[in-house]
Coordinates of C-alpha atoms in Angstrom, one line a residue:
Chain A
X1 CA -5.9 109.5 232.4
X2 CA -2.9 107.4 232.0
X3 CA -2.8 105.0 234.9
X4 CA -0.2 103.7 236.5
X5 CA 1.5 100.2 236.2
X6 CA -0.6 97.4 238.1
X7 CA 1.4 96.0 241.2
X8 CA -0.2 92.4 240.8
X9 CA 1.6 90.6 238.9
X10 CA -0.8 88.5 237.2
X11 CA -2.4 91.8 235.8
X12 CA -1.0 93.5 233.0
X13 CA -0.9 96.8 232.3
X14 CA -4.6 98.1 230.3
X15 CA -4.4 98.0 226.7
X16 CA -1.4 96.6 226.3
X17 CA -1.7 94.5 223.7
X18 CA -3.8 96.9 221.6
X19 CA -1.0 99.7 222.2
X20 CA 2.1 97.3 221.4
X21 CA 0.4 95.9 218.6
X22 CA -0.2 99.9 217.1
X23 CA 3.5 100.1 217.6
X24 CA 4.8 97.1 215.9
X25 CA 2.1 97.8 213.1
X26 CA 3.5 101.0 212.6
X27 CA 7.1 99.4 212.5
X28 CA 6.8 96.3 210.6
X29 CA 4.8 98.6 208.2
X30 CA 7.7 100.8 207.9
X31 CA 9.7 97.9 207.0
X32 CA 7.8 96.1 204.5
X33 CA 6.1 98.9 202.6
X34 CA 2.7 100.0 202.7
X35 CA 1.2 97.7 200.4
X36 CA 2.1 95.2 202.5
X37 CA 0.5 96.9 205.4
X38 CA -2.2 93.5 205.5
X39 CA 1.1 91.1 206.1
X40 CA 2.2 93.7 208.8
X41 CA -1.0 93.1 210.4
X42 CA -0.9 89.5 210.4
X43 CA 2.6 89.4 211.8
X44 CA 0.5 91.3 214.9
X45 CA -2.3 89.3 215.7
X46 CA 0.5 86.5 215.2
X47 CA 2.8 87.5 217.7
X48 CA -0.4 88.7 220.3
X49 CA -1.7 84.7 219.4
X50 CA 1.6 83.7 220.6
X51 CA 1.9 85.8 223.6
X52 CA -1.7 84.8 224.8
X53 CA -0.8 81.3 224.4
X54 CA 2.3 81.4 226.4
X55 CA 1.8 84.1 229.1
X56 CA -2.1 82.6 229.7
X57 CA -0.4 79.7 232.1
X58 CA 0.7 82.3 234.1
X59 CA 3.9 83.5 233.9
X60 CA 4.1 87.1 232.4
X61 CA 8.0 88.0 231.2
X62 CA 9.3 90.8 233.3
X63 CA 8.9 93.2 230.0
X64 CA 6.3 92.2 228.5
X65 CA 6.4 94.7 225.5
X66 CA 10.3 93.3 224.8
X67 CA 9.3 90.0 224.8
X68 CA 6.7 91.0 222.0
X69 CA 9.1 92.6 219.8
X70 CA 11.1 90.0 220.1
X71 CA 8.6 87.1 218.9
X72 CA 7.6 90.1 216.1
X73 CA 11.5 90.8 214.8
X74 CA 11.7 86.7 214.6
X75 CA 8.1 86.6 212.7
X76 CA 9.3 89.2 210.3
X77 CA 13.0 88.1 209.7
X78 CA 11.4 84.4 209.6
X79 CA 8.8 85.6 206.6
X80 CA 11.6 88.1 204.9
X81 CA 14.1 85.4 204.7
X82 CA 11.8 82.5 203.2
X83 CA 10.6 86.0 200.7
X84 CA 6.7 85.6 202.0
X85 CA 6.2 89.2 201.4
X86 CA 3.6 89.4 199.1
X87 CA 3.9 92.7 197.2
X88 CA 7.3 94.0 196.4
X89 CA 8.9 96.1 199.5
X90 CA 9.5 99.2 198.2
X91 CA 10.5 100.8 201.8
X92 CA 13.6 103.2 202.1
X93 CA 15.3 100.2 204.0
X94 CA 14.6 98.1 201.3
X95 CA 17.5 96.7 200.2
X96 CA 18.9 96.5 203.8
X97 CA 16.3 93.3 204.2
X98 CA 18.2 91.7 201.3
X99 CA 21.1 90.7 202.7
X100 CA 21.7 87.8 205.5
X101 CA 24.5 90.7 206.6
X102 CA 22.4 93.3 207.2
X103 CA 18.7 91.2 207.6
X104 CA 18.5 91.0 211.6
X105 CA 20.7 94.0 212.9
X106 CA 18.2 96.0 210.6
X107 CA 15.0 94.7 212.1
X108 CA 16.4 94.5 215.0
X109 CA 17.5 98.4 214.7
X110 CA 13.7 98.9 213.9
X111 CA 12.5 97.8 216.9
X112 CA 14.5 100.2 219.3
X113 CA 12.7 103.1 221.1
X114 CA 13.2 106.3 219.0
X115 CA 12.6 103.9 215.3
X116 CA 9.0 103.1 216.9
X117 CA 8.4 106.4 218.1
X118 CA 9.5 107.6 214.6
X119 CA 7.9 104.8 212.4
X120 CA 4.4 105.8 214.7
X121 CA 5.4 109.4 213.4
X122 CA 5.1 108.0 209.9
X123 CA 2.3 106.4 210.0
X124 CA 0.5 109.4 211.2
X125 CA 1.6 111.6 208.6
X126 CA 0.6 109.2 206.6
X127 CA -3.0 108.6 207.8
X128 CA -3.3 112.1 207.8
X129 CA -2.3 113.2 204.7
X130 CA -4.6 115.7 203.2
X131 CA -5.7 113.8 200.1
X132 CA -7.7 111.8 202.9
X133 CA -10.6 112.9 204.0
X134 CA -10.8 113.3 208.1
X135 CA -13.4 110.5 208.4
X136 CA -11.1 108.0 206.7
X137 CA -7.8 109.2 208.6
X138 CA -9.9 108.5 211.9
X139 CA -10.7 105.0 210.8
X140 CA -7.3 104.4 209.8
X141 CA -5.5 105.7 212.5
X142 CA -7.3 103.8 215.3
X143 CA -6.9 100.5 213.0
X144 CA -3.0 101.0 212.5
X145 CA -1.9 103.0 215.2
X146 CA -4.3 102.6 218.3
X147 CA -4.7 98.5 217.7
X148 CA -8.3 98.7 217.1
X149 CA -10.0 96.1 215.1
X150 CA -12.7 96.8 212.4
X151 CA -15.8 95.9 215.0
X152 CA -14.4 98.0 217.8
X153 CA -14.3 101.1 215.0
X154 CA -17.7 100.4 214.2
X155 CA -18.7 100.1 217.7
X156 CA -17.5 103.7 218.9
X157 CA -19.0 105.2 215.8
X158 CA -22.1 103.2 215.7
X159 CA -21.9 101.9 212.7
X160 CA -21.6 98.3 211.1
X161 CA -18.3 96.4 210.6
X162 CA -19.5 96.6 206.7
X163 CA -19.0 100.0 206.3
X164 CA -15.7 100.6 208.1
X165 CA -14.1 97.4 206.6
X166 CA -15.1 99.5 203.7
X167 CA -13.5 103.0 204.5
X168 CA -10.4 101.2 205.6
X169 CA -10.1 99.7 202.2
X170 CA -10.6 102.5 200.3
X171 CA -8.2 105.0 202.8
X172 CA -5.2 101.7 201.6
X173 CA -6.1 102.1 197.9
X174 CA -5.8 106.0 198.0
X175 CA -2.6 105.4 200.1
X176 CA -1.2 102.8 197.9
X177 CA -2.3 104.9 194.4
X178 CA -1.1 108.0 195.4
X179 CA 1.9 106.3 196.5
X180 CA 1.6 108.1 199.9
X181 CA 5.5 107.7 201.6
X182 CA 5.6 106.5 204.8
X183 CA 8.2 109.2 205.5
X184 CA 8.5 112.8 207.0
X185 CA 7.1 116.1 205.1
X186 CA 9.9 118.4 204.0
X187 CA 11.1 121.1 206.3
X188 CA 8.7 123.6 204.3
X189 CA 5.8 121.3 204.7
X190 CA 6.0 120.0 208.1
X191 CA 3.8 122.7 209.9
X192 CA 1.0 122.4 207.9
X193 CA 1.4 118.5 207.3
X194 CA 1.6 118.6 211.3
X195 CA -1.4 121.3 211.6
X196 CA -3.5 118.6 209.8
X197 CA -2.7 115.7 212.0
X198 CA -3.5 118.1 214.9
X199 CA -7.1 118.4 213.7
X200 CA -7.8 115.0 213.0
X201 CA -6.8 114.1 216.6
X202 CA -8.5 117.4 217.8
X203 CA -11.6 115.3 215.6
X204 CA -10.8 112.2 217.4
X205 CA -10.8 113.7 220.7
X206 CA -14.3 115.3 219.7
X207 CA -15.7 112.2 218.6
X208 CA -15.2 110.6 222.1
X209 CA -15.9 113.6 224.3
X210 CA -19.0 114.7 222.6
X211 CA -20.1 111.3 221.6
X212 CA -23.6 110.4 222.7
X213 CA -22.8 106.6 222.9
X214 CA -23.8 104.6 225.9
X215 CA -21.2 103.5 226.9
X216 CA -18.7 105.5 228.6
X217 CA -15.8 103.6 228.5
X218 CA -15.7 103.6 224.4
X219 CA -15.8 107.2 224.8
X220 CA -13.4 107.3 227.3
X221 CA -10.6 105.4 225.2
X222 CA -11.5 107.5 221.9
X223 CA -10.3 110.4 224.2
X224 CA -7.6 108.3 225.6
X225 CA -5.8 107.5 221.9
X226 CA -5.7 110.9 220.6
X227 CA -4.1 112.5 223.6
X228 CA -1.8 109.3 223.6
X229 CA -1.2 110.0 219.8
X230 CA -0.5 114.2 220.7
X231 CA 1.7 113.3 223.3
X232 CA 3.6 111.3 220.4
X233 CA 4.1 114.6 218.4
X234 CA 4.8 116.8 221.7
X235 CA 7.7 114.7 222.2
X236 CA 9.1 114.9 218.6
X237 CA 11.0 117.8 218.2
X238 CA 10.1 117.7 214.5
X239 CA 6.1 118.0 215.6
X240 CA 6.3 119.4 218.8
X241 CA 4.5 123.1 217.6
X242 CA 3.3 125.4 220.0
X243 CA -0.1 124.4 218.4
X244 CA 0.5 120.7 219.9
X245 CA 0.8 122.2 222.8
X246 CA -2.3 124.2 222.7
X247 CA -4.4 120.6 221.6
X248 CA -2.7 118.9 224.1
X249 CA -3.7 121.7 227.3
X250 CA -7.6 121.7 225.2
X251 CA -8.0 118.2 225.9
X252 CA -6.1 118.1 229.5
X253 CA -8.8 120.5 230.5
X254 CA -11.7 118.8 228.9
X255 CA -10.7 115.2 230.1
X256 CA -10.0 117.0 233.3
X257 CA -14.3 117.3 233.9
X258 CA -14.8 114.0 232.7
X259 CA -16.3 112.1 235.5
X260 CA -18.2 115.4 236.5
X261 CA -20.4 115.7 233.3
X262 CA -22.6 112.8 234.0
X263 CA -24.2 111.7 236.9
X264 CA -24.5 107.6 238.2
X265 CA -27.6 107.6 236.4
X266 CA -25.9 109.0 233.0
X267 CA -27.8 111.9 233.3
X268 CA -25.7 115.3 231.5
X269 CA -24.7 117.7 234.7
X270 CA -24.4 121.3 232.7
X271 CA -21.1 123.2 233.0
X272 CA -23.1 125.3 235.9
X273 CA -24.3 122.5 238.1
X274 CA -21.2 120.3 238.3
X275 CA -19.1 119.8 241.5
X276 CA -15.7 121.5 240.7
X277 CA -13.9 119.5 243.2
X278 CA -14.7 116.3 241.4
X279 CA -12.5 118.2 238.6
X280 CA -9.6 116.4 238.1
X281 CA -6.4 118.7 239.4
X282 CA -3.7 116.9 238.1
X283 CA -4.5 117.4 234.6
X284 CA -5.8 121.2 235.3
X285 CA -2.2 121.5 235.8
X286 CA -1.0 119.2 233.5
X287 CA -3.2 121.8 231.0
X288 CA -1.9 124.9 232.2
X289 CA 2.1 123.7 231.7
X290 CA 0.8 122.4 227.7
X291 CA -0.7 126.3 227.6
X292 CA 2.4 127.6 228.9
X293 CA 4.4 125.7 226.4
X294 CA 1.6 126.6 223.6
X295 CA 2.5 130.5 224.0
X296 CA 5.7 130.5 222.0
X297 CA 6.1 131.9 218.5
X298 CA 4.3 134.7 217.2
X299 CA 1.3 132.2 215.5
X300 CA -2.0 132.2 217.4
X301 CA -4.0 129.2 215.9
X302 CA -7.8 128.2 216.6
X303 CA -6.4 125.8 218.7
X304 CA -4.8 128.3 221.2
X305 CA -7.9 130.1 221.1
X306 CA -10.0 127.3 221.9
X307 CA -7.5 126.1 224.9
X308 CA -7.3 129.4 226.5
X309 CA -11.1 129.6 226.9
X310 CA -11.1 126.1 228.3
X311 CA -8.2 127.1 230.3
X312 CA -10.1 130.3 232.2
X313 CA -13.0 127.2 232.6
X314 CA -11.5 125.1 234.0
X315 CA -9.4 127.7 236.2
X316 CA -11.9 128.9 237.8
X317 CA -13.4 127.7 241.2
X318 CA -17.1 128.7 241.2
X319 CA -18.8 129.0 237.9
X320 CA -19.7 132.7 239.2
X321 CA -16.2 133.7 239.3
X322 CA -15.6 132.7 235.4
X323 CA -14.2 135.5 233.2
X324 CA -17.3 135.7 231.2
X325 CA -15.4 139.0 229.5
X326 CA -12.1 137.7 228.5
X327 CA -14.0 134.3 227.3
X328 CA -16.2 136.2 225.1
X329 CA -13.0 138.4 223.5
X330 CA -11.6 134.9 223.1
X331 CA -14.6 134.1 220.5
X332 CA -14.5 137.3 218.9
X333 CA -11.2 136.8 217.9
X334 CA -12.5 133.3 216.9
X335 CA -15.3 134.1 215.1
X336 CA -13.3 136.7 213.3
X337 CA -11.5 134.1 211.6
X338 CA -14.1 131.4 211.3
X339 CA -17.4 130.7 210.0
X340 CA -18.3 128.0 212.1
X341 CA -22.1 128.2 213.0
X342 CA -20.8 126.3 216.3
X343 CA -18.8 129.0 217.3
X344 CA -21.1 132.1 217.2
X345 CA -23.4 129.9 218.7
X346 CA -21.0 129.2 221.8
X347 CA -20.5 132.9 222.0
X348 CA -24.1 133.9 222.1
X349 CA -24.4 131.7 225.3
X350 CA -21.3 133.5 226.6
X351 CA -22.6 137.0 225.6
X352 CA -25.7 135.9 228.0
X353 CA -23.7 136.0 230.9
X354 CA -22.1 139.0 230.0
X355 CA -25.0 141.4 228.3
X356 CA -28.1 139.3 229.8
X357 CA -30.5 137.2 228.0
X358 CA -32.2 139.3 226.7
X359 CA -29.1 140.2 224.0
X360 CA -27.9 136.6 223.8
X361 CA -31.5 135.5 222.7
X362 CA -32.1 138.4 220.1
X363 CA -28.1 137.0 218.5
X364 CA -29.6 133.3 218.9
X365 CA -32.6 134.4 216.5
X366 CA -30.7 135.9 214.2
X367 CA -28.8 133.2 213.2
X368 CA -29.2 131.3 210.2
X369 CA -29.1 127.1 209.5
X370 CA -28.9 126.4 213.1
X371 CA -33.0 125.4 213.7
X372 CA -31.9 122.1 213.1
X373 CA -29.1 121.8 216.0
X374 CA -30.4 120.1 219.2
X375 CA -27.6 122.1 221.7
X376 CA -29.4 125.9 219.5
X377 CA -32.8 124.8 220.5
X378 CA -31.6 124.0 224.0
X379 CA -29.5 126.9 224.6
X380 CA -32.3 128.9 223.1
X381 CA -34.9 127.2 225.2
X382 CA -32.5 128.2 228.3
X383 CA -32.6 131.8 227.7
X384 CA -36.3 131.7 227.3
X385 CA -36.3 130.0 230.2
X386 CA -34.4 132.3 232.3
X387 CA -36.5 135.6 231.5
X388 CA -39.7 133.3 232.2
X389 CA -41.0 133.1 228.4
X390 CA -42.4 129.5 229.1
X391 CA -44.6 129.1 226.2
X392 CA -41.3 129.9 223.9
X393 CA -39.1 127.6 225.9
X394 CA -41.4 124.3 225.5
X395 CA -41.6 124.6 221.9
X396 CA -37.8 125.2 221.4
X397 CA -37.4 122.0 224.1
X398 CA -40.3 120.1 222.0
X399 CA -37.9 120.6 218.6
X400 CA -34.7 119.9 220.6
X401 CA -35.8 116.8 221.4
X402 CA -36.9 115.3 217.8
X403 CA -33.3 116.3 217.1
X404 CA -31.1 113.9 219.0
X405 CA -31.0 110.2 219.7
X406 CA -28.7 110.3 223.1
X407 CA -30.8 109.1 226.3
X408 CA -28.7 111.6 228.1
X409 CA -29.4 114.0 226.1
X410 CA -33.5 113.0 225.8
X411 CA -33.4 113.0 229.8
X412 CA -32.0 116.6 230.2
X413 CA -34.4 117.6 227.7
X414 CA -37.5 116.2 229.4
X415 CA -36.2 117.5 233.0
X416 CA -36.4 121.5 231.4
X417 CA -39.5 120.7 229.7
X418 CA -41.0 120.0 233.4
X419 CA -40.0 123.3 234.4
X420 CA -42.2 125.3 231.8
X421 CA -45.2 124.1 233.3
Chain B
X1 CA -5.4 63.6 247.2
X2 CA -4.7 62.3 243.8
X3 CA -3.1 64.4 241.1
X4 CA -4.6 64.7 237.8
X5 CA -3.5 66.2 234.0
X6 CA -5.8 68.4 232.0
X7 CA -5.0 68.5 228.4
X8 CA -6.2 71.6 226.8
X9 CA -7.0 71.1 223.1
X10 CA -8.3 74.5 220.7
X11 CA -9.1 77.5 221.6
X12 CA -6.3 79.4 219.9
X13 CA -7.7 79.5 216.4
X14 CA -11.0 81.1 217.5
X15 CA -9.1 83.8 218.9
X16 CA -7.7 84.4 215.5
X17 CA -9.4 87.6 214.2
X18 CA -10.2 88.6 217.5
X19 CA -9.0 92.4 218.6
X20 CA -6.3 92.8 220.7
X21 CA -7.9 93.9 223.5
X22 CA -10.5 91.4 223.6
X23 CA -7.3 88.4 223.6
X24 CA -6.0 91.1 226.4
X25 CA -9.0 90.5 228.2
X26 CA -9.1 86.2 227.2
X27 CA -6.0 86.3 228.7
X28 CA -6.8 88.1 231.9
X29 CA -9.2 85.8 232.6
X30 CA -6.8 82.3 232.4
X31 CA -4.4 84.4 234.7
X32 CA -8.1 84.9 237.3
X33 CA -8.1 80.9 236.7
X34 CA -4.9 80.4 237.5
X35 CA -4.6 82.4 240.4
X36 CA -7.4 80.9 242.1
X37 CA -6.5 77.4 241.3
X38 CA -3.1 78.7 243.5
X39 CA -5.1 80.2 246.1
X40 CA -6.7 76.7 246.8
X41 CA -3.5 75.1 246.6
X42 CA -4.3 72.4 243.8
X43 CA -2.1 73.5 241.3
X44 CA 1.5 71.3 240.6
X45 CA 2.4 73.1 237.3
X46 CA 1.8 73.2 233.9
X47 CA 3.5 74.6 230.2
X48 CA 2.2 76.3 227.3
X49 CA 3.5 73.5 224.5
X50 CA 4.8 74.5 221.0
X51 CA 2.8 73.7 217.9
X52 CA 5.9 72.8 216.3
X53 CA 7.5 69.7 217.5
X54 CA 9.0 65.9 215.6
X55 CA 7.4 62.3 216.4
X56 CA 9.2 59.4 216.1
X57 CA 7.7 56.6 215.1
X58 CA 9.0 52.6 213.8
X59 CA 11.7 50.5 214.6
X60 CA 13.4 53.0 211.8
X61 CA 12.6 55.8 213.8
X62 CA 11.4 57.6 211.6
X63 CA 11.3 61.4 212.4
X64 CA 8.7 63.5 211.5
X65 CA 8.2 67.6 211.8
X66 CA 4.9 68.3 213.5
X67 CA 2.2 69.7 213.9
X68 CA 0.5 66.7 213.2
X69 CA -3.2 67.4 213.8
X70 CA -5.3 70.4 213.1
X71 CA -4.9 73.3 215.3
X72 CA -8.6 72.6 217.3
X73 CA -6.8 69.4 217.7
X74 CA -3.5 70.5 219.1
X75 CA -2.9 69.9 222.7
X76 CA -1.9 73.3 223.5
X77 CA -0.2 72.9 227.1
X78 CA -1.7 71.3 230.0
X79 CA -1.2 71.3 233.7
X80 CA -1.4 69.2 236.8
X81 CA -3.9 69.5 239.7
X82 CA -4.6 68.0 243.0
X83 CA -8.0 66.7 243.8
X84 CA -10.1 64.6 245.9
X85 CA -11.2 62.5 242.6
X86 CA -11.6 62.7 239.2
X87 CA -15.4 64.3 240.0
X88 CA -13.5 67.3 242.0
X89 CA -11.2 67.7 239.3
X90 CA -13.4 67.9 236.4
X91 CA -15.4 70.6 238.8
X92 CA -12.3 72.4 238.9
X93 CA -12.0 72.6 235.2
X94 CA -15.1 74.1 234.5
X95 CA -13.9 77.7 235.7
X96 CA -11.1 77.2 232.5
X97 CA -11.5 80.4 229.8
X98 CA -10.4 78.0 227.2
X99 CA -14.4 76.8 227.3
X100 CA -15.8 80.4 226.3
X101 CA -13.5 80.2 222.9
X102 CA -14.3 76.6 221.6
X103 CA -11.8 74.9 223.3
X104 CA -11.8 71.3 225.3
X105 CA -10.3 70.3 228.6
X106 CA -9.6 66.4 228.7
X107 CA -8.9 65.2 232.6
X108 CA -6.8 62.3 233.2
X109 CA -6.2 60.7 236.6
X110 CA -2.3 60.7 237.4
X111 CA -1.7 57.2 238.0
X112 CA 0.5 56.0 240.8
X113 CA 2.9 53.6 240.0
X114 CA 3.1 51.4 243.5
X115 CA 0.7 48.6 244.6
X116 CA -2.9 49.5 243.8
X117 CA -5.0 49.5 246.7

């Protein structure tokens, strides 16, 4: 995923600006207070204007992220010193931007390495905090922390700018009543606090991976941020769980079949059908060290669940020689502890492979409040398919495809409803 | 060849509000301009100029701070080019980013200070 540093010169390295200015954010955020967060944001797109203007005649600096902070820290000591900060700063280090003494060594202390990893940290807890509900701690986390502006967030969720400029607004207020810090949880706290970060970015992740928008790269750089973001916590030795580790593996192993799951055309190639050697190795491995790391403790969370079953996935080299058995005790163990119609659906499709069709299709009818679900009607449909009840198939396939909107998705659809003729 | 000064003016303020990653991509494309103004071998050099700045102005010499126009306005850096005439050099211009944001490009003939031909 993560590319490496362009060689030309003239090119800077992708996203750049949108990471740095997630960064400094977080930072200048830190330092003035949340209810100044607007003034933090300004001091951004400021200090990105300024870098544009400069660096556009063609001379990049030889650190181009240093040469940001350092137009930021003068921004921010420029606007602390002539008192421009609109609401009162009621950060910890408060009283630290008072003084002509202490002004500039203090941004300036802000701006180091581990006080942007750590005011990133912050914000995140924040974001997250569980008086938030997930869909406002996603909007709010790729604002602040992934350098996203309000249209971009609309875009990837297909949605208008209207209604996310709205969510954003009322995520501040409920930040700024509650008087959310921007500060660690307690010792006591921390695991949980941390456990709910994990699932938003386990959300974000989602949103990207399973999104059915056209275009690829959007989803691409959803997936992108929240492994960014879980790499964050991995390397904190405050957040760095063995249930980070088990996201972070999960996603390794997912992003690992990006390219393989659609074809040029943007057609969907099914888990069965795709060419494991376009799989990408390096984060197969990178997956399996995040799983070994995952397995300390005595805690086994969803999320080690879920990455072990991804892990014998995307471990194995034909789809024939997939541990069907130890993937389905996997969701037993799962569904023990869940309710999640997703889940026993998932494991009826791996029941298939292990009991046959027949038993797979008589658990798929049985359950309840999924009729409505394009990936039951399909996965139903399939089974039908494969013990040659056409007649059933088509109707499931007819259903399916009333249910979704993706052109992907409509394609595959249409290409199995040619098959029960 | 003669030499000639573009003066950009705007185009900054209508990147205001933009996302970063859409001024990451603005940018990308002055640096494409750039480069291939290199690659041809026309380009003498240019500067990025500060918004802030003083005039002087009177026999009192009077100093004032600036900016002293609107930001659209602002001459925001310029460069010099070589080019067959002013036609070639105005051609030249055309591939400028500034044009997709609002901004303006005014080309000036370098004049040469010995005996006109």
């Amino acid at each position: 995923m993560s590319q490496p540093e362009s060689k030309d010169p003239g090119k800077i390295v992708d996203h750049l600006f949108r990471h740095e200015a997630g960064k400094m954010v977080a930072v200048l955020t830190r330092m003035f207070g949340f209810s100044n967060i607007e003034q933090a944001e300004d001091v951004v797109q400021d200090t990105i204007l300024s870098a544009l203007h400069v660096w556009k005649f063609g001379k990049i600096p030889e650190n181009p992220s240093a040469w940001l902070y350092q137009t930021a820290k003068n921004k921010a000591i420029d606007m602390l010193r002539r008192q421009q900060v609109k609401h009162k700063i009621d950060s910890e280090i408060a009283y630290l931007l008072k003084s002509e003494y202490t002004l500039a060594p203090t941004v300036s202390e802000m701006f180091t390495e581990n006080e942007i990893q750590d005011s990133q940290l912050r914000m995140m807890f924040a974001c997250c905090h569980p008086s938030i509900s997930p869909e406002l701690q996603i909007s709010l986390i790729l604002k602040t922390l992934c350098g996203l502006s309000v249209k971009e967030i609309a875009n990837a969720f297909l949605t208008n700018e209207e209604t996310i400029g709205k969510r954003l607004y009322r995520t501040k207020e409920k930040i700024r009543n509650e008087k959310i810090p921007l500060e660690y949880p307690g010792a006591e706290a921390m695991p949980s606090r941390t456990a709910s970060i994990l699932k938003t970015l386990y959300l974000l992740f989602n949103e990207g991976y399973n999104s059915s928008h056209q275009e690829r790269l959007i989803r691409e750089d959803l997936c992108e941020e929240a492994m960014r973001l879980a790499l964050l916590l991995a390397e904190n030795e405050k957040t760095s769980l063995p249930e980070t580790h088990a996201l972070l593996a999960l996603m390794c192993y997912h992003t690992s079949r990006f390219n393989s799951r659609l074809d040029d055309k943007g057609m969907i190639i099914l888990l069965k059908d795709q060419d494991r050697s376009q799989w990408n190795k390096f984060l197969i491995t990178k997956g399996n060290e995040y799983m070994e790391r995952s397995a300390s403790g005595t805690n086994v969370s969803d999320l080690h669940l879920e990455a072990a079953i991804a892990s014998i996935h995307a471990n194995a080299m034909h789809y024939e020689q997939t541990d069907w058995k130890s993937i389905l005790r996997l969701y037993d163990v799962l569904l023990s502890r869940t309710d999640n119609p997703m889940v026993s659906l998932n494991r009826a499709v791996v029941c298939a492979e292990v009991q046959g069709f027949e038993t797979a299709i008589s658990l798929l009818e049985e359950m309840k409040g999924l009729t409505e679900n394009c990936y039951y009607n399909t996965s139903l449909a399939e089974m039908y398919l494969n013990i040659g009840n056409k007649t059933e198939a088509k109707k499931l396939l007819g259903k399916a495809l009333s249910l979704t909107s993706s052109n992907a998705e409509i394609e595959l659809i249409r290409k199995k409803i040619n098959l029960c003729r | 060849m003669e030499k000639f000064l573009y003066l950009f003016r705007g185009g900054m303020s209508e990147n205001i509000g933009q996302s970063a990653e859409a001024m990451q991509a603005h940018m990308q494309k002055w640096m494409g301009w750039m480069k291939t103004l290199e690659s041809k071998g026309v380009l003498v050099g240019g500067e990025p100029l500060d918004p802030k700045g003083m005039q002087l102005s009177g026999v009192n010499k009077t100093i004032t701070d600036g900016p002293f126009v609107e930001a659209k306005e602002m001459v925001g850096g310029f460069l010099v080019v070589k080019a067959k005439d002013i036609h070639e050099a105005a051609e030249l211009a055309k591939g400028c980013p500034i044009l997709e944001v609002d901004g303006k490009i005014e080309v000036r003939p370098i004049q040469k200070m010995d005996m006109p031909k």
